[in-house]
PDB file of C-alpha atoms and ligand atoms in Angstrom:
ATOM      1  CA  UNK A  30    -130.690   5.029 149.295  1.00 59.00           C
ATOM      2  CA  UNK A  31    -131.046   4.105 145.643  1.00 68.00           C
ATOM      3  CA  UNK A  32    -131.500   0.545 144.995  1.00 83.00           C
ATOM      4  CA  UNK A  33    -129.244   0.654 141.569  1.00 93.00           C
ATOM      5  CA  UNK A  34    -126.112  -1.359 141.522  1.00 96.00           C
ATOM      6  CA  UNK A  35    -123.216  -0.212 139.327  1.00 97.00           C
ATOM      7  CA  UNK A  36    -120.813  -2.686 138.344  1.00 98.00           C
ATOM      8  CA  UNK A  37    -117.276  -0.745 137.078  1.00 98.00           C
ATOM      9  CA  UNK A  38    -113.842  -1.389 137.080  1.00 98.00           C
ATOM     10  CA  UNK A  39    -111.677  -0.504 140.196  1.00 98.00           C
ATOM     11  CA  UNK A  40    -109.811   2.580 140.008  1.00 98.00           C
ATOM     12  CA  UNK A  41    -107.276   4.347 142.871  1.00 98.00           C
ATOM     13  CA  UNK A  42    -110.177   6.138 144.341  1.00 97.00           C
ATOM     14  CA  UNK A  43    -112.326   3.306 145.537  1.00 98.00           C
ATOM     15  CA  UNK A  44    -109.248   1.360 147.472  1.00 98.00           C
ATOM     16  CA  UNK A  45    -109.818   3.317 150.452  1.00 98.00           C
ATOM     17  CA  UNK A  46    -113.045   2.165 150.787  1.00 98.00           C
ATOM     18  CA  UNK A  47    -112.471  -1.449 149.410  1.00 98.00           C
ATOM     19  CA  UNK A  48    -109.614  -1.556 151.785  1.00 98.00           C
ATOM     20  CA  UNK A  49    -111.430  -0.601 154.968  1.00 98.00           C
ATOM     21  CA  UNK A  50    -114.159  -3.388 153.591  1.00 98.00           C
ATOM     22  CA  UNK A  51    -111.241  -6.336 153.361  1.00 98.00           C
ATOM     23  CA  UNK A  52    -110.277  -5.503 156.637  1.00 98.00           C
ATOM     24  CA  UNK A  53    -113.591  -5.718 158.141  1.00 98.00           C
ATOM     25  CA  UNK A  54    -114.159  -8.387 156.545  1.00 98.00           C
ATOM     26  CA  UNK A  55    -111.405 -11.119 156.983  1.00 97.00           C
ATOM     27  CA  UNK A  56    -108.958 -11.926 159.324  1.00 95.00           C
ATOM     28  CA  UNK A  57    -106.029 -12.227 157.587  1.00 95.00           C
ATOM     29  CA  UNK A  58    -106.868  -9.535 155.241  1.00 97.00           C
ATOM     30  CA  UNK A  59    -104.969  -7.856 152.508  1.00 97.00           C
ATOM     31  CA  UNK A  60    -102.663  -4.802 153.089  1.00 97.00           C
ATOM     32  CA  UNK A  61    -104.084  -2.124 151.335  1.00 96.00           C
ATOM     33  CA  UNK A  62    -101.020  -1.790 148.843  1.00 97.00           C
ATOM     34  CA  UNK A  63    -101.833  -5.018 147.029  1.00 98.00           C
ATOM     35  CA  UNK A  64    -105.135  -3.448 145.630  1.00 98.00           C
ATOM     36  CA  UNK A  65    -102.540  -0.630 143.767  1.00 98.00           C
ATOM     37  CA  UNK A  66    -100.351  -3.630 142.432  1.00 98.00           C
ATOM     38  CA  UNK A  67    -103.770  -5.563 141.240  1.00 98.00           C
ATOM     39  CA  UNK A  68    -104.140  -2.384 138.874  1.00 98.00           C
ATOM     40  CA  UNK A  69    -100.990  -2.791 137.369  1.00 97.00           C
ATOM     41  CA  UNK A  70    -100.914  -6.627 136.755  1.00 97.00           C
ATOM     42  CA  UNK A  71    -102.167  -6.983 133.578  1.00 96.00           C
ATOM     43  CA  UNK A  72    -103.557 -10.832 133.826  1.00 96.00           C
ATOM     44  CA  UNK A  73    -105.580  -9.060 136.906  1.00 98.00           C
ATOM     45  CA  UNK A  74    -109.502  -7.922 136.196  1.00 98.00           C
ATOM     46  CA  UNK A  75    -111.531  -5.998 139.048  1.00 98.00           C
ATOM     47  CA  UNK A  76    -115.401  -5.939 139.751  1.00 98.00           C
ATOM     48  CA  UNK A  77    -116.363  -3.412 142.212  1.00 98.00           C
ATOM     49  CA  UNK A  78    -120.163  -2.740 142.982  1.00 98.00           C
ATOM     50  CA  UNK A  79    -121.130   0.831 143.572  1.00 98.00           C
ATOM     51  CA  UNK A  80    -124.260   1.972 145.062  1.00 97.00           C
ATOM     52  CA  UNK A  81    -124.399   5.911 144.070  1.00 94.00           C
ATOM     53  CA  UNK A  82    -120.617   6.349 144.440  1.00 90.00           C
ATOM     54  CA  UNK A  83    -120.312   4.016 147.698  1.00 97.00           C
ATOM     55  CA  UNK A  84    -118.458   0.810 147.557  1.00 98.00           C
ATOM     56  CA  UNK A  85    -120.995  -2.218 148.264  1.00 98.00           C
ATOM     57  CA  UNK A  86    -118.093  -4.648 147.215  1.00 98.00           C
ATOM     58  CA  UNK A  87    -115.619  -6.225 144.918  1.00 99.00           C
ATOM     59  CA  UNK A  88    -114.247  -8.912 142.934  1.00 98.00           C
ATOM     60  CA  UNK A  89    -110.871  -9.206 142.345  1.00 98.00           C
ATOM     61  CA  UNK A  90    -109.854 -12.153 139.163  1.00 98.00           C
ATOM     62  CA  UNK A  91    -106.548 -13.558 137.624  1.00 98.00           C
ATOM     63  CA  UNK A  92    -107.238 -14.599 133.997  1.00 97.00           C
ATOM     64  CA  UNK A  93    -105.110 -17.716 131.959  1.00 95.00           C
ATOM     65  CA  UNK A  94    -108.156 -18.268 129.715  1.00 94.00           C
ATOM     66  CA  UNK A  95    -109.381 -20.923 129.821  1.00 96.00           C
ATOM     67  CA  UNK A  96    -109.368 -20.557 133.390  1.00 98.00           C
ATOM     68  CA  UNK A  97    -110.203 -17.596 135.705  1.00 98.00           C
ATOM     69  CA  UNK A  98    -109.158 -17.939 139.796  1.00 98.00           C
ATOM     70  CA  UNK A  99    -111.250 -15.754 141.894  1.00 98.00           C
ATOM     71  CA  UNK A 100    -108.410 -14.420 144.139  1.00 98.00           C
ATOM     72  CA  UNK A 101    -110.629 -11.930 146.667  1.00 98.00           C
ATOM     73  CA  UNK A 102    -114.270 -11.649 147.099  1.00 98.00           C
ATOM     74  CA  UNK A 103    -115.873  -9.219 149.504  1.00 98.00           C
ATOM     75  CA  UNK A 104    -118.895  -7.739 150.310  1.00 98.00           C
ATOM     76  CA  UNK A 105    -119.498  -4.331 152.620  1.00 98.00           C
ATOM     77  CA  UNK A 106    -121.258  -5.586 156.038  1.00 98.00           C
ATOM     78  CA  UNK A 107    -124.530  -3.549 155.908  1.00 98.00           C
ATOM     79  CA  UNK A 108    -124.901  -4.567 152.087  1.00 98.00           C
ATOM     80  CA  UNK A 109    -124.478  -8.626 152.671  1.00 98.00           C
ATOM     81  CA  UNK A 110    -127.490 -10.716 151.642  1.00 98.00           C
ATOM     82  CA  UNK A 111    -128.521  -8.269 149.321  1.00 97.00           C
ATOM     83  CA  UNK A 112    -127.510 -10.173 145.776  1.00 97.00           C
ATOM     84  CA  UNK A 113    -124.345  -7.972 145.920  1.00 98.00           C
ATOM     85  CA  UNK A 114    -121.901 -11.228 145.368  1.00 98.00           C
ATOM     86  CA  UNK A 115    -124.361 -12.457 143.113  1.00 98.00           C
ATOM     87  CA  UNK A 116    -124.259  -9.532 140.566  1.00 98.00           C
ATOM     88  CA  UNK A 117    -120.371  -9.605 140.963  1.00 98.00           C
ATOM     89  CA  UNK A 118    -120.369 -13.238 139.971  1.00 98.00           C
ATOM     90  CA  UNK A 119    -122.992 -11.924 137.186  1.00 98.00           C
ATOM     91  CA  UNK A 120    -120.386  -9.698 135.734  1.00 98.00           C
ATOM     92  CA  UNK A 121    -117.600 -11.904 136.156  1.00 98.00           C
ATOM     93  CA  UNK A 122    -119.568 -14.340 133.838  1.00 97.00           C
ATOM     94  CA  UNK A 123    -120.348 -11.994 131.547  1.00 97.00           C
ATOM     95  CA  UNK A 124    -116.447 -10.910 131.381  1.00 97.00           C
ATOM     96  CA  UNK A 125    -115.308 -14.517 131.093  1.00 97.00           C
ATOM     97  CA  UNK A 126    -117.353 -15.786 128.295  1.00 95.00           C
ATOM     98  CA  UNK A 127    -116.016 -12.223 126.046  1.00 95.00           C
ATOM     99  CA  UNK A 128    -112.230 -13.876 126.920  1.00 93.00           C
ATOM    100  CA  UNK A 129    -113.055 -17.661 126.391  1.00 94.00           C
ATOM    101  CA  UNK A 130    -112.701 -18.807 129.765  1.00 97.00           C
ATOM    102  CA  UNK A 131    -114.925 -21.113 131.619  1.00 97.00           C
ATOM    103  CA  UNK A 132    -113.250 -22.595 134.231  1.00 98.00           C
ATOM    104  CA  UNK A 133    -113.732 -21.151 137.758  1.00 98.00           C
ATOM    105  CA  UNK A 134    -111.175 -22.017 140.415  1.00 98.00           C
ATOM    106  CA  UNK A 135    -111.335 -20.490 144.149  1.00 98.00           C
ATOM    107  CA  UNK A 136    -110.798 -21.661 147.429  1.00 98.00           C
ATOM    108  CA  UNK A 137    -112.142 -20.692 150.905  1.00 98.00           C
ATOM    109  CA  UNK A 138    -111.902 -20.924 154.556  1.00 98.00           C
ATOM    110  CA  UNK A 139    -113.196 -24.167 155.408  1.00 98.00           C
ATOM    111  CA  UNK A 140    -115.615 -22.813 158.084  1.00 98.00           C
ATOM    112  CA  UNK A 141    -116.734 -19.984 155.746  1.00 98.00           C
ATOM    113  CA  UNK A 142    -120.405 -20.861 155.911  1.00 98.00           C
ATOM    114  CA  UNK A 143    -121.693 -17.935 153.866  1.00 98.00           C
ATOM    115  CA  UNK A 144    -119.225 -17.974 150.990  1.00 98.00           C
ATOM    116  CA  UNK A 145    -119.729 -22.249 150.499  1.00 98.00           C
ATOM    117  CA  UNK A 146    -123.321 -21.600 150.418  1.00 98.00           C
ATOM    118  CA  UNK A 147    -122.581 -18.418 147.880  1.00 98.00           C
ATOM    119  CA  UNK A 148    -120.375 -20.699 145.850  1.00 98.00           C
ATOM    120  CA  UNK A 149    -122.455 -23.795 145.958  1.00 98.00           C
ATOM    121  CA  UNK A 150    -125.621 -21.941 144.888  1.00 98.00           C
ATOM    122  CA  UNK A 151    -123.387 -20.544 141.455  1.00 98.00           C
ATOM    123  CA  UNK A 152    -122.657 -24.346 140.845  1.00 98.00           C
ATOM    124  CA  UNK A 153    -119.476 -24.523 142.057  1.00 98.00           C
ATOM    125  CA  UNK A 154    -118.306 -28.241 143.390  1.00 98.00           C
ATOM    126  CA  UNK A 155    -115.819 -29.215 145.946  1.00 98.00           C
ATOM    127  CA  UNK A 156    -112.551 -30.516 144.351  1.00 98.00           C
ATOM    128  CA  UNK A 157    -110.504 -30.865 147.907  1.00 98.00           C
ATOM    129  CA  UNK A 158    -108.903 -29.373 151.428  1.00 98.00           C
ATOM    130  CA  UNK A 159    -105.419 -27.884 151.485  1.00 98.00           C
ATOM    131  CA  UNK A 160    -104.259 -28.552 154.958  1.00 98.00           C
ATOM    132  CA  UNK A 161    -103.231 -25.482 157.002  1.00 98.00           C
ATOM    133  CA  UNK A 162    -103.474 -23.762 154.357  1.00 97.00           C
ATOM    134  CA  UNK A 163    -104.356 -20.315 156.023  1.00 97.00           C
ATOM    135  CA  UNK A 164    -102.723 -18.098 158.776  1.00 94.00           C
ATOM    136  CA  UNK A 165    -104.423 -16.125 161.471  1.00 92.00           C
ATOM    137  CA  UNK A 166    -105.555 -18.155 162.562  1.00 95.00           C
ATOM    138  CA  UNK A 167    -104.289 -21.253 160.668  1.00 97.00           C
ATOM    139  CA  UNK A 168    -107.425 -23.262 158.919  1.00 98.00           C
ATOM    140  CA  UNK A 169    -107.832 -25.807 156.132  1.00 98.00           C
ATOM    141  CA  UNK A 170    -108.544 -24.635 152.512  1.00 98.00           C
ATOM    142  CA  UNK A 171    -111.467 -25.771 150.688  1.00 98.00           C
ATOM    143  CA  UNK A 172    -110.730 -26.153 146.914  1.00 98.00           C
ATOM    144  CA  UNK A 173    -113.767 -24.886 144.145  1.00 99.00           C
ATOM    145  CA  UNK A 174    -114.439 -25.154 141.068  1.00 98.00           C
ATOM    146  CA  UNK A 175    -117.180 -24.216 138.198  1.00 98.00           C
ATOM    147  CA  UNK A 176    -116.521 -25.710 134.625  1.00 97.00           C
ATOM    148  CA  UNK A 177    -119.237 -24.404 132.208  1.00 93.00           C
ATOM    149  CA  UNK A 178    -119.858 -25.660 128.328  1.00 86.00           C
ATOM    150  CA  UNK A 179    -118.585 -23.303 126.317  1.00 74.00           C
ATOM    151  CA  UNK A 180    -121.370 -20.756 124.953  1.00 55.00           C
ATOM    152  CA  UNK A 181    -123.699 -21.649 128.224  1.00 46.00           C
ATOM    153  CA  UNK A 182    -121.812 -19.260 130.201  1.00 47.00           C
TER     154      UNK A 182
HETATM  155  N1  COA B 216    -125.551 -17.466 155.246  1.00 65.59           N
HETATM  156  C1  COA B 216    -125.896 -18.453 154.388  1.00 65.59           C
HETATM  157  N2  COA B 216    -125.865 -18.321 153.042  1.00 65.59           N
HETATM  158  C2  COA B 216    -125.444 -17.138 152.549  1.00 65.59           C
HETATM  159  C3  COA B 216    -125.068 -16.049 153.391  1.00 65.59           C
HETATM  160  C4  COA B 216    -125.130 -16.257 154.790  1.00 65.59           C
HETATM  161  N3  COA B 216    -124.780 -15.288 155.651  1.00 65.59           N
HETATM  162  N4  COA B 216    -124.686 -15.025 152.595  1.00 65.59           N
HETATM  163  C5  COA B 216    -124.825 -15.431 151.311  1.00 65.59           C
HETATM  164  N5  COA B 216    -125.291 -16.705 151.280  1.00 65.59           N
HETATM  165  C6  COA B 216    -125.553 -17.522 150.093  1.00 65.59           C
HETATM  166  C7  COA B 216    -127.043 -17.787 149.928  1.00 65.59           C
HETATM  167  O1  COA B 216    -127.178 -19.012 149.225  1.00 65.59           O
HETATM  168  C8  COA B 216    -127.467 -16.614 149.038  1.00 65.59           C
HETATM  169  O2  COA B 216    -128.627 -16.895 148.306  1.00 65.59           O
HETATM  170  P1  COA B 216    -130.076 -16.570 148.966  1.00 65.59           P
HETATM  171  O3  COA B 216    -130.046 -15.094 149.253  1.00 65.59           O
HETATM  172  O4  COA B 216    -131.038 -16.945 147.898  1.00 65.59           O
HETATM  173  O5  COA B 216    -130.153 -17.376 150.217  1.00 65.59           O
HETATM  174  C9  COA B 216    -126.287 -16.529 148.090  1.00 65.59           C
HETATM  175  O6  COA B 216    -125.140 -16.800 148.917  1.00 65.59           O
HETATM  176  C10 COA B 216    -126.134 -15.171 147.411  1.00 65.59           C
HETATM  177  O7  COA B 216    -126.051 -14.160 148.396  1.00 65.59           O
HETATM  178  P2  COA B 216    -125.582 -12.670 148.082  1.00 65.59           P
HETATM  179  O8  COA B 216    -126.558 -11.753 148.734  1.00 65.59           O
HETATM  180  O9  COA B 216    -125.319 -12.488 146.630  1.00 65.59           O
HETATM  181  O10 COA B 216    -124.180 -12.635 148.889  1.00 65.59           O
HETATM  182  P3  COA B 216    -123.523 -11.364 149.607  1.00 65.59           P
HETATM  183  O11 COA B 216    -123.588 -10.188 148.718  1.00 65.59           O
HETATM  184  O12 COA B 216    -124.093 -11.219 150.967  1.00 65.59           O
HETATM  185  O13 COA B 216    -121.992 -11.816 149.704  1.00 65.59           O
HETATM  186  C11 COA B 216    -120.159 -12.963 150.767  1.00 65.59           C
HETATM  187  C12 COA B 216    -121.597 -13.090 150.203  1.00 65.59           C
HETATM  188  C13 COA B 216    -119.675 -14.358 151.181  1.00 65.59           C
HETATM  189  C14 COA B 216    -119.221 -12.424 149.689  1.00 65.59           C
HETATM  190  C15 COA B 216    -120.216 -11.996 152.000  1.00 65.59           C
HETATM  191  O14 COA B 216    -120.859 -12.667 153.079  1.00 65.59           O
HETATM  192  C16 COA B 216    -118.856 -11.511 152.468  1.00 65.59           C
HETATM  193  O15 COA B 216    -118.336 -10.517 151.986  1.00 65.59           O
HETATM  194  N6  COA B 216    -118.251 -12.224 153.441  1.00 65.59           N
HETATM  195  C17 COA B 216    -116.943 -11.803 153.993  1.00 65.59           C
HETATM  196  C18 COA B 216    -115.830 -11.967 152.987  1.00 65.59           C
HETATM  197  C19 COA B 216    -115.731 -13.398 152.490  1.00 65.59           C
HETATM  198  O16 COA B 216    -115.889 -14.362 153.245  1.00 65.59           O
HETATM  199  N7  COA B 216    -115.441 -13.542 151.188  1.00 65.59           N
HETATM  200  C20 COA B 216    -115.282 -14.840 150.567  1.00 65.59           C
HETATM  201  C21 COA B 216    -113.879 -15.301 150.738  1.00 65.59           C
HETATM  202  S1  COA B 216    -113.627 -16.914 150.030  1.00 65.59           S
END
């Protein structure tokens, strides 16, 4: 298994893959369908981490520069804790300071350990809860946020 990490732009053939990821990975997760519409919105950017030609995981972004709202995260099971997220968060950064945004908005399951400790280690703080905010099963949101100086991205 080769250690190198592509980072590329998703395309129709990896949403087989990223779709059998999402549901694996959450419990209310998207319908496969939505990952054809992200390609088409144009205010939509994608991140997906290859390992040879193997999904590891994905980032999925709406852009309204100055801000940028991290609307779906995931990474593949056997590849967690591996700096995957990290180097998708890498990218995104990289993306956002080329289109002049630098605020980072997300929110979470509120007993998502591993993602607040992801989030929290990138510097993102804790703006609020959204009650009930989920379904299946129904949980609070937590509310994050990242504002960087412009030009320290
Ligand atoms: N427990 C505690 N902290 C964790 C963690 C875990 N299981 N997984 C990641 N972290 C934190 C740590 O601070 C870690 O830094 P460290 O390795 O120095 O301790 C940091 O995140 C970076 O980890 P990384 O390896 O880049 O994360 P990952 O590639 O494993 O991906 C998730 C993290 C959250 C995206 C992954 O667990 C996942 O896909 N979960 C299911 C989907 C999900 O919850 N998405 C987020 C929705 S809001």
């Amino acid at each position: 298994m080769t250690d190198i990490i592509n980072i590329v732009p998703m395309s129709k053939q990896h949403i087989g893959q990223i779709a059998k990821i999402e549901s694996d990975s959450f419990a209310d997760p998207w319908a496969g369908q939505i990952f054809y519409e992200v390609l088409r919105v144009p205010d939509c950017a994608t991140f997906v981490a290859l390992r040879s030609e193997s999904v590891a995981g994905y980032l999925i972004l709406r852009r309204t520069p100055p801000e940028i709202e991290i609307l779906n995260i995931a990474v593949k099971e056997s590849e967690r804790k591996k700096n995957i997220a990290t180097a998708l968060f890498s990218a995104l950064f990289e993306y956002a300071k080329a289109q002049g945004a630098n605020e980072f908005y997300l929110e979470l399951r509120r007993s998502n350990g591993p993602a607040l400790a992801l989030y929290k280690k990138l510097g993102f703080e804790i703006d609020g809860y959204r009650k009930n905010y989920y379904e299946n099963p129904k949980e609070d949101a937590i509310l994050m946020s990242l504002k960087l100086k412009t030009g320290k991205i």
